[in-house]
């Protein structure tokens, strides 16, 4: 058993309390490789933002769970060095299992030093979801690890997370779920979805500048949830905004992405004013990384040193994470 506290991670409890009171959200960024984790740390230290590093089941399978674990530990040391160098404060870092799908997986992460785990049994019937989530909570709390549960199912298809349609969270279920499981935070489904293909242009209206505006998130559900569990930590998954600039850059450099629309940043900003205190973003990073790499390949076809295309990709990621912290989630300066 490795204690996350010894490794320098924090659990999410204190982070969430401060975020709800301060009306901002903690960024939860996924990583699978070195450039992504470097970019997250650099951006969060330079903007002085707390951060949640997320590892999905797919990431563990892709990059090797042990290597990812050590990369996250290395990130804590890198953060300290960077903060010292720049005469800035060290930032709090939590390490979270994203979309854990079994007790065994959650337990293995807790034993290897994760400070937080998500158990996503949201596709199970309500009672079964309670049972699985409670089992994880009972184990996690013995080690002071925080647990995120989920009610409602987001649409979207990715490696390990998939549903064709949205099942909105039923506000009438949240109180019983939270009470019976003793979970620390709750992911809800209010119209966000996983992946880069969130809304088709035909589902949207156009504003005066010709920008596609998707149907608004179900803030009515969020409000109803907040009434039933006042002050309880709420999480939004599927919160990438799918920047048109990134999609354009990909397609101008040989890509073939369909026109797609993400979650408008104003709506995410609005959500951070509520009990939403954790916002998950992965796809936007994937898009910017792909855009930067494609651009190098087109402009310098003779280039074959990975540092020469992964370096520019890392630069785009740093800019994106800083933008999210400063202009969308409001977490900058809250370390
Ligand atoms: O919500 C899912 C995350 O974006 C992780 O995706 O399962 O493809 O690693 P993944
Ligand atoms: P996006 O696909 O919108 O980035 O969502 C990521 C996510 O929810 C990770 O759990
Ligand atoms: Zn998710």
Short mmCIF file of C-alpha atoms and ligand atoms in Angstrom, two decimals:
data_model
loop_
_atom_site.label_atom_id
_atom_site.label_comp_id
_atom_site.label_asym_id
_atom_site.label_seq_id
_atom_site.Cartn_x
_atom_site.Cartn_y
_atom_site.Cartn_z
CA UNK A 1 0.00 0.00 0.00
CA UNK A 2 1.51 3.34 -1.08
CA UNK A 3 0.10 6.36 0.73
CA UNK A 4 -0.77 9.20 -1.63
CA UNK A 5 0.04 11.68 1.11
CA UNK A 6 3.66 10.49 1.17
CA UNK A 7 3.81 11.03 -2.60
CA UNK A 8 2.65 14.64 -2.23
CA UNK A 9 -0.90 14.33 -3.61
CA UNK A 10 -4.00 15.72 -1.92
CA UNK A 11 -7.50 14.27 -1.97
CA UNK A 12 -10.28 16.38 -3.47
CA UNK A 13 -12.31 17.23 -0.35
CA UNK A 14 -10.62 20.49 0.61
CA UNK A 15 -10.15 21.52 -3.04
CA UNK A 16 -13.88 21.16 -3.68
CA UNK A 17 -14.96 23.00 -0.54
CA UNK A 18 -12.84 26.01 -1.48
CA UNK A 19 -13.97 25.89 -5.11
CA UNK A 20 -17.67 25.89 -4.20
CA UNK A 21 -17.22 28.78 -1.77
CA UNK A 22 -15.02 30.69 -4.24
CA UNK A 23 -17.32 30.00 -7.24
CA UNK A 24 -14.74 28.38 -9.49
CA UNK A 25 -14.05 24.80 -10.60
CA UNK A 26 -10.95 22.62 -10.31
CA UNK A 27 -9.68 21.50 -13.73
CA UNK A 28 -9.55 17.73 -14.21
CA UNK A 29 -7.25 17.01 -17.13
CA UNK A 30 -6.56 13.52 -18.52
CA UNK A 31 -3.09 12.39 -19.50
CA UNK A 32 -1.66 9.40 -21.36
CA UNK A 33 1.85 10.60 -22.16
CA UNK A 34 4.76 12.79 -21.12
CA UNK A 35 3.99 15.91 -23.16
CA UNK A 36 0.44 16.07 -21.81
CA UNK A 37 1.46 15.79 -18.16
CA UNK A 38 4.31 18.29 -18.63
CA UNK A 39 1.91 20.78 -20.23
CA UNK A 40 -0.66 20.35 -17.43
CA UNK A 41 1.95 20.96 -14.73
CA UNK A 42 3.60 23.92 -16.47
CA UNK A 43 0.24 25.61 -17.18
CA UNK A 44 -1.12 25.00 -13.69
CA UNK A 45 2.04 26.18 -11.89
CA UNK A 46 2.27 29.29 -14.08
CA UNK A 47 -1.40 30.13 -13.52
CA UNK A 48 -1.20 29.01 -9.87
CA UNK A 49 -4.16 26.68 -10.26
CA UNK A 50 -4.91 23.53 -8.26
CA UNK A 51 -5.31 20.55 -10.59
CA UNK A 52 -6.67 17.02 -10.77
CA UNK A 53 -4.60 14.68 -12.94
CA UNK A 54 -6.81 11.99 -14.43
CA UNK A 55 -5.96 8.49 -15.54
CA UNK A 56 -8.62 6.53 -17.42
CA UNK A 57 -8.78 2.78 -17.82
CA UNK A 58 -7.87 3.30 -21.48
CA UNK A 59 -4.82 5.34 -20.43
CA UNK A 60 -3.70 2.57 -18.08
CA UNK A 61 -4.02 0.00 -20.85
CA UNK A 62 -2.22 2.24 -23.36
CA UNK A 63 0.66 3.60 -21.33
CA UNK A 64 1.11 0.96 -18.60
CA UNK A 65 -0.40 1.64 -15.18
CA UNK A 66 2.95 1.57 -13.35
CA UNK A 67 4.58 4.00 -15.72
CA UNK A 68 1.62 6.41 -15.46
CA UNK A 69 1.75 6.20 -11.68
CA UNK A 70 5.44 7.12 -11.66
CA UNK A 71 4.82 9.91 -14.19
CA UNK A 72 2.23 11.39 -11.84
CA UNK A 73 4.68 11.13 -8.94
CA UNK A 74 7.33 12.76 -11.12
CA UNK A 75 4.85 15.51 -11.88
CA UNK A 76 4.68 16.42 -8.20
CA UNK A 77 8.48 16.75 -8.06
CA UNK A 78 8.51 18.72 -11.32
CA UNK A 79 5.83 21.02 -9.92
CA UNK A 80 7.95 21.74 -6.81
CA UNK A 81 11.06 22.47 -8.90
CA UNK A 82 9.17 24.73 -11.28
CA UNK A 83 7.51 26.63 -8.44
CA UNK A 84 10.91 27.17 -6.76
CA UNK A 85 12.51 28.32 -10.01
CA UNK A 86 9.73 30.78 -10.76
CA UNK A 87 9.36 31.88 -7.14
CA UNK A 88 5.73 30.75 -7.13
CA UNK A 89 3.73 28.73 -4.63
CA UNK A 90 3.56 24.93 -4.97
CA UNK A 91 0.12 23.88 -6.24
CA UNK A 92 -2.15 21.15 -4.85
CA UNK A 93 -2.32 18.11 -7.14
CA UNK A 94 -4.85 15.28 -6.86
CA UNK A 95 -4.51 12.03 -8.79
CA UNK A 96 -7.87 10.61 -9.86
CA UNK A 97 -8.95 7.39 -11.53
CA UNK A 98 -11.35 8.49 -14.29
CA UNK A 99 -14.38 6.27 -15.01
CA UNK A 100 -13.29 3.35 -12.84
CA UNK A 101 -15.62 0.50 -13.71
CA UNK A 102 -15.00 -1.97 -10.89
CA UNK A 103 -14.17 -2.23 -7.19
CA UNK A 104 -10.96 -4.11 -8.08
CA UNK A 105 -9.70 -1.34 -10.34
CA UNK A 106 -10.49 1.36 -7.77
CA UNK A 107 -8.77 -0.68 -5.04
CA UNK A 108 -5.68 -1.22 -7.15
CA UNK A 109 -5.42 2.54 -7.83
CA UNK A 110 -5.88 3.37 -4.15
CA UNK A 111 -3.15 0.87 -3.24
CA UNK A 112 -0.75 2.40 -5.75
CA UNK A 113 -1.14 5.99 -4.51
CA UNK A 114 -4.21 7.59 -6.13
CA UNK A 115 -5.79 10.25 -3.90
CA UNK A 116 -9.20 10.05 -5.56
CA UNK A 117 -11.17 7.52 -7.58
CA UNK A 118 -14.27 7.71 -9.70
CA UNK A 119 -16.52 4.68 -9.69
CA UNK A 120 -18.78 4.94 -12.70
CA UNK A 121 -21.60 2.45 -12.29
CA UNK A 122 -24.04 4.89 -13.88
CA UNK A 123 -25.11 2.45 -16.57
CA UNK A 124 -26.27 -0.02 -13.89
CA UNK A 125 -29.75 0.10 -12.34
CA UNK A 126 -30.02 2.62 -9.46
CA UNK A 127 -29.78 0.08 -6.62
CA UNK A 128 -26.80 -1.70 -8.20
CA UNK A 129 -25.06 1.66 -8.76
CA UNK A 130 -25.53 2.38 -5.03
CA UNK A 131 -24.18 -1.02 -4.05
CA UNK A 132 -21.02 -0.81 -6.21
CA UNK A 133 -20.34 2.82 -5.32
CA UNK A 134 -20.78 2.20 -1.58
CA UNK A 135 -18.33 -0.71 -1.69
CA UNK A 136 -15.69 1.57 -3.23
CA UNK A 137 -16.45 4.40 -0.78
CA UNK A 138 -16.14 2.08 2.24
CA UNK A 139 -12.70 0.95 1.11
CA UNK A 140 -11.48 4.37 -0.11
CA UNK A 141 -12.49 6.23 3.05
CA UNK A 142 -10.40 3.87 5.18
CA UNK A 143 -7.44 5.39 3.34
CA UNK A 144 -8.79 8.96 3.24
CA UNK A 145 -9.19 8.73 -0.55
CA UNK A 146 -12.11 10.67 -2.02
CA UNK A 147 -14.69 9.06 -4.31
CA UNK A 148 -16.72 10.42 -7.22
CA UNK A 149 -19.91 8.61 -8.22
CA UNK A 150 -22.20 9.22 -11.18
CA UNK A 151 -25.94 9.39 -11.75
CA UNK A 152 -27.27 9.71 -15.28
CA UNK A 153 -25.39 8.74 -18.42
CA UNK A 154 -23.57 11.06 -20.83
CA UNK A 155 -23.74 10.44 -24.55
CA UNK A 156 -20.54 9.99 -26.50
CA UNK A 157 -18.29 7.25 -27.74
CA UNK A 158 -14.69 6.84 -26.65
CA UNK A 159 -12.37 3.93 -25.96
CA UNK A 160 -13.82 2.90 -22.64
CA UNK A 161 -16.84 5.15 -22.22
CA UNK A 162 -19.79 4.82 -24.54
CA UNK A 163 -23.48 5.56 -24.81
CA UNK A 164 -25.47 6.54 -27.89
CA UNK A 165 -27.88 8.77 -26.01
CA UNK A 166 -28.01 11.06 -22.99
CA UNK A 167 -29.84 9.88 -19.90
CA UNK A 168 -30.26 13.02 -17.83
CA UNK A 169 -29.72 12.78 -14.08
CA UNK A 170 -33.00 12.42 -12.20
CA UNK A 171 -32.87 15.01 -9.39
CA UNK A 172 -35.25 12.92 -7.30
CA UNK A 173 -32.55 10.22 -7.03
CA UNK A 174 -29.57 12.27 -5.89
CA UNK A 175 -30.34 12.63 -2.19
CA UNK A 176 -30.84 8.91 -1.64
CA UNK A 177 -27.73 8.09 -3.71
CA UNK A 178 -25.51 10.47 -1.77
CA UNK A 179 -26.89 9.38 1.61
CA UNK A 180 -26.66 5.66 0.95
CA UNK A 181 -23.21 5.67 -0.69
CA UNK A 182 -21.50 8.43 1.34
CA UNK A 183 -19.75 9.45 -1.87
CA UNK A 184 -17.72 12.72 -1.83
CA UNK A 185 -18.79 14.14 -5.18
CA UNK A 186 -21.36 13.39 -7.83
CA UNK A 187 -21.01 13.55 -11.62
CA UNK A 188 -24.32 14.48 -13.24
CA UNK A 189 -25.64 14.39 -16.78
CA UNK A 190 -27.10 17.73 -17.91
CA UNK A 191 -26.34 17.66 -21.63
CA UNK A 192 -22.55 17.49 -21.85
CA UNK A 193 -21.13 14.47 -23.67
CA UNK A 194 -17.83 12.69 -24.16
CA UNK A 195 -15.58 13.10 -27.19
CA UNK A 196 -15.19 15.67 -29.95
CA UNK A 197 -18.55 15.02 -31.64
CA UNK A 198 -20.92 16.58 -29.16
CA UNK A 199 -23.39 18.45 -31.38
CA UNK A 200 -23.92 18.53 -35.13
CA UNK A 201 -24.31 22.00 -36.70
CA UNK A 202 -27.92 21.13 -37.61
CA UNK A 203 -28.73 20.76 -33.90
CA UNK A 204 -27.49 24.33 -33.27
CA UNK A 205 -28.54 27.90 -33.94
CA UNK A 206 -26.11 30.53 -35.32
CA UNK A 207 -25.34 33.76 -33.47
CA UNK A 208 -24.73 37.15 -35.13
CA UNK A 209 -21.04 36.27 -35.69
CA UNK A 210 -21.97 33.03 -37.45
CA UNK A 211 -20.87 30.91 -34.49
CA UNK A 212 -22.88 27.73 -33.87
CA UNK A 213 -24.63 27.71 -30.49
CA UNK A 214 -25.75 24.26 -29.28
CA UNK A 215 -28.83 23.63 -27.15
CA UNK A 216 -28.26 25.00 -23.66
CA UNK A 217 -27.15 22.66 -20.89
CA UNK A 218 -30.00 21.63 -18.57
CA UNK A 219 -29.32 24.20 -15.86
CA UNK A 220 -32.82 23.44 -14.56
CA UNK A 221 -31.64 19.92 -13.61
CA UNK A 222 -28.49 21.32 -12.00
CA UNK A 223 -30.59 23.77 -9.93
CA UNK A 224 -32.97 21.02 -8.87
CA UNK A 225 -30.02 18.80 -7.86
CA UNK A 226 -28.54 21.67 -5.82
CA UNK A 227 -31.84 22.19 -4.01
CA UNK A 228 -31.89 18.55 -2.96
CA UNK A 229 -28.23 18.29 -1.87
CA UNK A 230 -27.25 21.89 -1.03
CA UNK A 231 -23.51 22.57 -1.12
CA UNK A 232 -22.67 19.05 -2.30
CA UNK A 233 -19.77 18.78 -4.79
CA UNK A 234 -20.98 18.37 -8.37
CA UNK A 235 -18.82 17.24 -11.31
CA UNK A 236 -19.26 17.87 -15.03
CA UNK A 237 -17.75 15.38 -17.45
CA UNK A 238 -17.64 15.86 -21.20
CA UNK A 239 -16.81 19.54 -20.93
CA UNK A 240 -14.56 20.13 -23.91
CA UNK A 241 -15.50 23.11 -26.04
CA UNK A 242 -14.16 21.72 -29.34
CA UNK A 243 -12.48 24.97 -30.46
CA UNK A 244 -13.22 25.83 -34.11
CA UNK A 245 -9.61 27.05 -34.49
CA UNK A 246 -8.24 23.62 -33.59
CA UNK A 247 -10.68 21.79 -35.88
CA UNK A 248 -9.81 24.24 -38.70
CA UNK A 249 -6.07 23.74 -38.16
CA UNK A 250 -6.50 19.95 -38.29
CA UNK A 251 -8.57 20.07 -41.48
CA UNK A 252 -6.27 22.62 -43.18
CA UNK A 253 -3.42 20.23 -42.61
CA UNK A 254 -4.85 17.09 -44.12
CA UNK A 255 -7.35 16.14 -41.40
CA UNK A 256 -10.93 15.11 -42.05
CA UNK A 257 -12.91 16.08 -38.97
CA UNK A 258 -16.62 16.67 -39.40
CA UNK A 259 -18.08 20.03 -38.41
CA UNK A 260 -18.77 19.64 -34.74
CA UNK A 261 -19.73 21.83 -31.81
CA UNK A 262 -18.69 21.54 -28.15
CA UNK A 263 -19.85 23.02 -24.86
CA UNK A 264 -19.71 26.84 -25.10
CA UNK A 265 -17.27 28.34 -22.62
CA UNK A 266 -19.89 30.81 -21.30
CA UNK A 267 -22.04 27.87 -20.23
CA UNK A 268 -19.12 26.28 -18.40
CA UNK A 269 -18.38 29.61 -16.71
CA UNK A 270 -22.01 29.77 -15.63
CA UNK A 271 -21.80 26.24 -14.24
CA UNK A 272 -18.75 27.16 -12.12
CA UNK A 273 -20.90 29.72 -10.27
CA UNK A 274 -22.90 26.82 -8.80
CA UNK A 275 -21.84 23.73 -6.84
CA UNK A 276 -20.03 22.45 -9.94
CA UNK A 277 -16.49 22.28 -8.59
CA UNK A 278 -14.76 19.83 -10.98
CA UNK A 279 -14.81 20.05 -14.76
CA UNK A 280 -13.37 17.24 -16.92
CA UNK A 281 -11.56 18.17 -20.13
CA UNK A 282 -9.75 15.70 -22.36
CA UNK A 283 -10.86 16.02 -26.00
CA UNK A 284 -9.80 19.66 -26.40
CA UNK A 285 -6.23 18.63 -25.57
CA UNK A 286 -6.39 15.80 -28.10
CA UNK A 287 -7.60 18.24 -30.76
CA UNK A 288 -4.88 20.85 -30.13
CA UNK A 289 -2.18 18.20 -30.00
CA UNK A 290 -3.31 16.71 -33.31
CA UNK A 291 -3.59 20.17 -34.89
CA UNK A 292 -0.03 21.14 -33.92
CA UNK A 293 1.48 17.83 -35.06
CA UNK A 294 -0.36 17.91 -38.40
CA UNK A 295 0.86 21.46 -39.02
CA UNK A 296 4.51 20.44 -38.52
CA UNK A 297 4.07 17.41 -40.77
CA UNK A 298 2.62 19.56 -43.56
CA UNK A 299 5.04 22.47 -43.20
CA UNK A 300 8.17 20.37 -42.62
CA UNK A 301 7.63 17.02 -44.34
CA UNK A 302 11.29 16.10 -43.90
CA UNK A 303 11.07 16.39 -40.09
CA UNK A 304 11.45 13.08 -38.26
CA UNK A 305 12.58 14.00 -34.73
CA UNK A 306 9.54 13.46 -32.45
CA UNK A 307 10.70 16.36 -30.26
CA UNK A 308 10.19 18.68 -33.22
CA UNK A 309 6.48 17.89 -33.50
CA UNK A 310 5.65 16.89 -29.94
CA UNK A 311 7.34 20.10 -28.69
CA UNK A 312 4.94 22.36 -30.65
CA UNK A 313 2.05 20.12 -29.53
CA UNK A 314 3.08 20.63 -25.90
CA UNK A 315 3.21 24.40 -26.48
CA UNK A 316 -0.38 24.40 -27.79
CA UNK A 317 -1.48 22.32 -24.79
CA UNK A 318 0.13 24.74 -22.31
CA UNK A 319 -1.70 27.66 -23.94
CA UNK A 320 -4.99 25.76 -23.85
CA UNK A 321 -4.76 24.70 -20.19
CA UNK A 322 -3.82 28.24 -19.16
CA UNK A 323 -6.82 29.57 -21.07
CA UNK A 324 -9.16 27.11 -19.34
CA UNK A 325 -7.81 27.96 -15.88
CA UNK A 326 -7.86 31.72 -16.43
CA UNK A 327 -10.90 32.32 -18.59
CA UNK A 328 -13.25 29.37 -18.21
CA UNK A 329 -12.94 27.63 -14.84
CA UNK A 330 -11.66 30.54 -12.77
CA UNK A 331 -9.12 28.31 -10.99
CA UNK A 332 -6.11 30.52 -11.79
CA UNK A 333 -4.65 32.11 -8.67
CA UNK A 334 -6.48 29.67 -6.36
CA UNK A 335 -3.54 27.37 -5.54
O1 LIG B 1 -14.12 10.39 -20.36
C1 LIG B 1 -13.25 9.80 -20.95
C2 LIG B 1 -11.88 10.37 -21.09
O2 LIG B 1 -11.84 11.33 -22.11
C3 LIG B 1 -10.88 9.27 -21.27
O3 LIG B 1 -11.01 8.72 -22.54
O4 LIG B 1 -11.14 6.26 -22.16
O5 LIG B 1 -10.34 7.21 -24.34
O6 LIG B 1 -8.90 7.36 -22.29
P1 LIG B 1 -10.31 7.28 -22.85
P1 LIG B 2 -14.35 15.54 -23.06
O1 LIG B 2 -14.38 14.39 -24.01
O2 LIG B 2 -15.46 16.50 -23.35
O3 LIG B 2 -13.03 16.21 -23.02
O4 LIG B 2 -14.64 14.95 -21.60
C1 LIG B 2 -13.62 14.33 -20.88
C2 LIG B 2 -14.12 13.60 -19.69
O5 LIG B 2 -15.25 13.70 -19.27
C3 LIG B 2 -13.16 12.74 -18.98
O6 LIG B 2 -13.76 12.00 -17.97
ZN1 LIG B 3 -15.83 11.50 -18.37
#
